């Protein structure tokens, strides 16, 4: 092997570098006459170390290699180096890698949170509702193997590696490639040379305790940097004659520099590398160590700085790289698009890893009807839909090609944990409220979800919802069967001439059964019935209100559309609900009543960070007697689901058998997650439907609010009223429940 030892990682002045470059060229020329590999066959290996966000510096080095005319014959990487190196090895240019590093939202990638817009509509109401969540194994709290399952980063890697998803051997890539991971059981470095690229890179960057380990063959793998952060010997073993190494690992810190537990963890993980790195560096012929002082492995928002520093460090050795590039011409015939066409004809689909979830549910969420042509965009959307069902911790895919057909393999890891969730809220109307939720999956039936909610406060309730998801293969419409049992107590307030004159305590024990059909992910309709045992006790009320106790059945029709981009402070989207209710004494009801109500809101962004919104809420009733719980209510800030918001009016101040409410306003995000808004509300409540058409029956009020998103949920401070002399202030902390 031709081994060219040049210790160039210590900065030298221009004269010395030029002299070494001349010597390097002479040495290469001389070597071709002495039974050494000729310059035409000189094989160059590139080694990229791990280092978290510091690995963005590799991209700057690749830009300089491209400028110097160097395309390596082998690439080996660890951790972040495995990702940059792997994507480079399958054909992404340094410019494409730079664009990816600068444009991607890395903070969202390093979490498992599902965007609200990707959730199916029956689960949108629970998004961001809880401030704490504890996984359970049975009824025992269960610590996870890692804080992050890594689905979002896995999905990105699947998307980026689409051109090679049919290749099983890394030597088939345009540049032969290897990545290094650590076996957490044997405590040995594992070189990954075959399999599927995306999970291999994901294994190589699985930071212990941060990401869950990856199971590949018989190995349980974590970040390769734990054992071998700078795998120079591995590229030599592949057959490299000359090694270009880029080491961006964090050097050991002194006692004074260890400022927190993260520093301690990083230092501990790097114990073995402290011993092995010096030897690996000595094996390099050209060693590049960018100056990354003051930057950490978690500074993913500083990609531009990392890339610039990598480029600067490589330019220090540009003369030597030019000398090497002259004798190693770049392969200009490579076309990454030839690896795999943009679209693939899928003839069969298999799902592996299922135990407690039906294959039909997975295929329904995927939404492909075979045979079908798919591309990376369709595949990515399908995988996201499967993951958003929340029955799985991880979802990935690969394509197996035979001589005649392409087979899509969906690999899932089921979410086997149950969860105990906590929600908190405070507002000026009802003071403190507490929500305890238990979520249990796949109990009694596959694809089911059991939810137990206990809400404590001025109003309290306990509800048990059991939802069975049924689906048909390749049909995206999903059917939900809901069985609900609950008890609740709340207070209803009645006003006369803008003054509260009655307070009624409402208690009910209810049983609800509905059948729901989810169309796509934003639209559903439900049909069913609610059987109730009702008790109404006047707390403070005139004599005409007396205690009532009765049983009844009501029949429901509900249609929901929810396209809001977020639950709190939405800036775009549409939300609409249409509810029809029918009670008849001949069918088990205590009253004869028919109602229909509709509530719609539209949020429209007009310029950067500024949105206009408008909403209409209307309800009409027909019946001789309307029970108190079926009147339409509005007023105040929306502190309770089902009570429509109308700033400027007191809570439940406006109520009637028929009601109309119009809202219009704006919301401005002045800085990130800090908002101000204003709205005007006009409403009318009346006994006769015709009175809704009389403008003189309408009351108008307005309000302004300031708010912010926090780990506790949204915080609102509002000032509102009907006029200057009739105003009030309001504070709300946490989500509505």
Short mmCIF file of N, CA and C in Angstrom, two decimals, residues 185-244:
data_model
loop_
_atom_site.label_atom_id
_atom_site.label_comp_id
_atom_site.label_asym_id
_atom_site.label_seq_id
_atom_site.Cartn_x
_atom_site.Cartn_y
_atom_site.Cartn_z
N UNK A 185 -24.49 -4.27 23.67
CA UNK A 185 -24.37 -5.50 24.46
C UNK A 185 -22.92 -5.95 24.57
N UNK A 186 -22.23 -6.04 23.42
CA UNK A 186 -20.84 -6.52 23.41
C UNK A 186 -19.82 -5.42 23.62
N UNK A 187 -20.27 -4.15 23.56
CA UNK A 187 -19.36 -3.00 23.70
C UNK A 187 -18.27 -3.02 22.64
N UNK A 188 -18.63 -3.39 21.42
CA UNK A 188 -17.70 -3.41 20.30
C UNK A 188 -18.24 -2.56 19.15
N UNK A 189 -17.29 -2.03 18.36
CA UNK A 189 -17.69 -1.29 17.17
C UNK A 189 -18.15 -2.27 16.10
N UNK A 190 -19.22 -1.88 15.39
CA UNK A 190 -19.77 -2.72 14.32
C UNK A 190 -19.71 -1.93 13.02
N UNK A 191 -19.05 -2.50 12.02
CA UNK A 191 -19.01 -1.87 10.70
C UNK A 191 -20.18 -2.37 9.88
N UNK A 192 -21.01 -1.45 9.43
CA UNK A 192 -22.19 -1.79 8.63
C UNK A 192 -21.85 -1.62 7.16
N UNK A 193 -21.89 -2.73 6.43
CA UNK A 193 -21.50 -2.73 5.02
C UNK A 193 -22.65 -3.14 4.11
N UNK A 194 -23.72 -3.64 4.68
CA UNK A 194 -24.86 -4.04 3.87
C UNK A 194 -26.14 -3.90 4.69
N UNK A 195 -27.24 -4.06 4.02
CA UNK A 195 -28.53 -3.80 4.64
C UNK A 195 -29.17 -2.64 3.92
N UNK A 196 -29.98 -1.87 4.61
CA UNK A 196 -30.59 -0.69 4.02
C UNK A 196 -29.97 0.55 4.65
N UNK A 197 -29.66 1.51 3.79
CA UNK A 197 -28.83 2.63 4.21
C UNK A 197 -29.48 3.46 5.32
N UNK A 198 -30.75 3.77 5.18
CA UNK A 198 -31.40 4.66 6.13
C UNK A 198 -31.32 4.15 7.58
N UNK A 199 -31.74 2.92 7.89
CA UNK A 199 -31.62 2.45 9.28
C UNK A 199 -30.17 2.32 9.74
N UNK A 200 -29.26 2.07 8.81
CA UNK A 200 -27.85 1.96 9.20
C UNK A 200 -27.31 3.31 9.66
N UNK A 201 -27.63 4.36 8.92
CA UNK A 201 -27.21 5.70 9.35
C UNK A 201 -27.89 6.09 10.65
N UNK A 202 -29.18 5.74 10.75
CA UNK A 202 -29.90 6.04 11.99
C UNK A 202 -29.27 5.34 13.19
N UNK A 203 -28.78 4.09 13.02
CA UNK A 203 -28.11 3.38 14.10
C UNK A 203 -26.80 4.05 14.46
N UNK A 204 -26.07 4.51 13.45
CA UNK A 204 -24.76 5.10 13.69
C UNK A 204 -24.83 6.40 14.48
N UNK A 205 -25.99 7.10 14.41
CA UNK A 205 -26.11 8.38 15.11
C UNK A 205 -27.04 8.32 16.31
N UNK A 206 -27.30 7.08 16.83
CA UNK A 206 -28.21 6.92 17.96
C UNK A 206 -27.50 7.24 19.27
N UNK A 207 -27.47 8.51 19.61
CA UNK A 207 -26.78 8.95 20.82
C UNK A 207 -27.38 8.22 22.03
N UNK A 208 -26.56 7.52 22.82
CA UNK A 208 -27.10 6.78 23.97
C UNK A 208 -27.91 7.67 24.90
N UNK A 209 -29.04 7.14 25.35
CA UNK A 209 -30.03 7.78 26.24
C UNK A 209 -30.86 8.84 25.53
N UNK A 210 -30.36 9.42 24.45
CA UNK A 210 -31.13 10.41 23.71
C UNK A 210 -32.04 9.70 22.70
N UNK A 211 -31.45 8.86 21.84
CA UNK A 211 -32.21 8.08 20.87
C UNK A 211 -32.30 6.63 21.33
N UNK A 212 -33.42 6.00 21.01
CA UNK A 212 -33.54 4.57 21.31
C UNK A 212 -32.58 3.79 20.41
N UNK A 213 -32.05 2.67 20.90
CA UNK A 213 -31.14 1.85 20.07
C UNK A 213 -31.86 1.30 18.85
N UNK A 214 -31.08 0.87 17.87
CA UNK A 214 -31.62 0.26 16.65
C UNK A 214 -31.22 -1.22 16.63
N UNK A 215 -32.19 -2.07 16.34
CA UNK A 215 -31.90 -3.49 16.22
C UNK A 215 -31.64 -3.80 14.75
N UNK A 216 -30.40 -4.20 14.44
CA UNK A 216 -30.03 -4.61 13.08
C UNK A 216 -29.39 -5.98 13.17
N UNK A 217 -30.01 -6.94 12.55
CA UNK A 217 -29.58 -8.34 12.65
C UNK A 217 -29.54 -8.73 14.12
N UNK A 218 -28.40 -9.21 14.59
CA UNK A 218 -28.31 -9.65 15.98
C UNK A 218 -27.74 -8.57 16.90
N UNK A 219 -27.58 -7.37 16.37
CA UNK A 219 -26.93 -6.30 17.13
C UNK A 219 -27.95 -5.27 17.61
N UNK A 220 -27.81 -4.85 18.86
CA UNK A 220 -28.55 -3.72 19.41
C UNK A 220 -27.59 -2.54 19.39
N UNK A 221 -27.84 -1.58 18.49
CA UNK A 221 -26.82 -0.60 18.14
C UNK A 221 -27.16 0.81 18.64
N UNK A 222 -26.10 1.49 19.08
CA UNK A 222 -26.17 2.91 19.43
C UNK A 222 -25.08 3.63 18.67
N UNK A 223 -24.92 4.89 18.97
CA UNK A 223 -24.00 5.77 18.27
C UNK A 223 -22.59 5.16 18.17
N UNK A 224 -22.06 5.14 16.94
CA UNK A 224 -20.72 4.62 16.75
C UNK A 224 -19.66 5.42 17.47
N UNK A 225 -19.97 6.69 17.76
CA UNK A 225 -18.99 7.52 18.46
C UNK A 225 -18.70 7.06 19.87
N UNK A 226 -19.54 6.18 20.42
CA UNK A 226 -19.29 5.68 21.77
C UNK A 226 -18.07 4.77 21.82
N UNK A 227 -17.75 4.11 20.69
CA UNK A 227 -16.62 3.17 20.63
C UNK A 227 -15.54 3.64 19.69
N UNK A 228 -15.94 4.06 18.47
CA UNK A 228 -14.96 4.41 17.45
C UNK A 228 -15.46 5.62 16.68
N UNK A 229 -15.08 6.79 17.13
CA UNK A 229 -15.59 8.02 16.55
C UNK A 229 -14.89 8.41 15.26
N UNK A 230 -13.67 7.92 15.06
CA UNK A 230 -12.87 8.33 13.90
C UNK A 230 -12.28 7.07 13.26
N UNK A 231 -13.03 6.37 12.40
CA UNK A 231 -12.68 5.03 11.93
C UNK A 231 -11.73 5.02 10.73
N UNK A 232 -10.52 5.49 10.92
CA UNK A 232 -9.57 5.57 9.81
C UNK A 232 -9.11 4.19 9.37
N UNK A 233 -8.83 3.29 10.33
CA UNK A 233 -8.37 1.95 9.97
C UNK A 233 -9.37 1.23 9.07
N UNK A 234 -10.65 1.52 9.26
CA UNK A 234 -11.68 0.85 8.46
C UNK A 234 -11.57 1.19 6.99
N UNK A 235 -11.23 2.43 6.66
CA UNK A 235 -11.11 2.79 5.25
C UNK A 235 -9.83 2.23 4.66
N UNK A 236 -8.80 2.09 5.48
CA UNK A 236 -7.58 1.43 5.01
C UNK A 236 -7.84 -0.04 4.70
N UNK A 237 -8.64 -0.67 5.53
CA UNK A 237 -8.99 -2.08 5.30
C UNK A 237 -9.79 -2.27 4.02
N UNK A 238 -10.49 -1.22 3.58
CA UNK A 238 -11.23 -1.31 2.33
C UNK A 238 -10.31 -1.28 1.12
N UNK A 239 -9.09 -0.76 1.33
CA UNK A 239 -8.12 -0.71 0.23
C UNK A 239 -7.65 0.68 -0.14
N UNK A 240 -7.90 1.66 0.70
CA UNK A 240 -7.48 3.02 0.41
C UNK A 240 -5.95 3.12 0.48
N UNK A 241 -5.37 3.85 -0.48
CA UNK A 241 -3.93 4.11 -0.48
C UNK A 241 -3.61 5.42 0.22
N UNK A 242 -4.50 6.36 0.09
CA UNK A 242 -4.33 7.68 0.71
C UNK A 242 -5.60 7.99 1.49
N UNK A 243 -5.46 8.49 2.71
CA UNK A 243 -6.62 8.77 3.56
C UNK A 243 -6.71 10.26 3.85
N UNK A 244 -7.89 10.82 3.54
CA UNK A 244 -8.22 12.18 3.98
C UNK A 244 -9.17 12.03 5.15
#
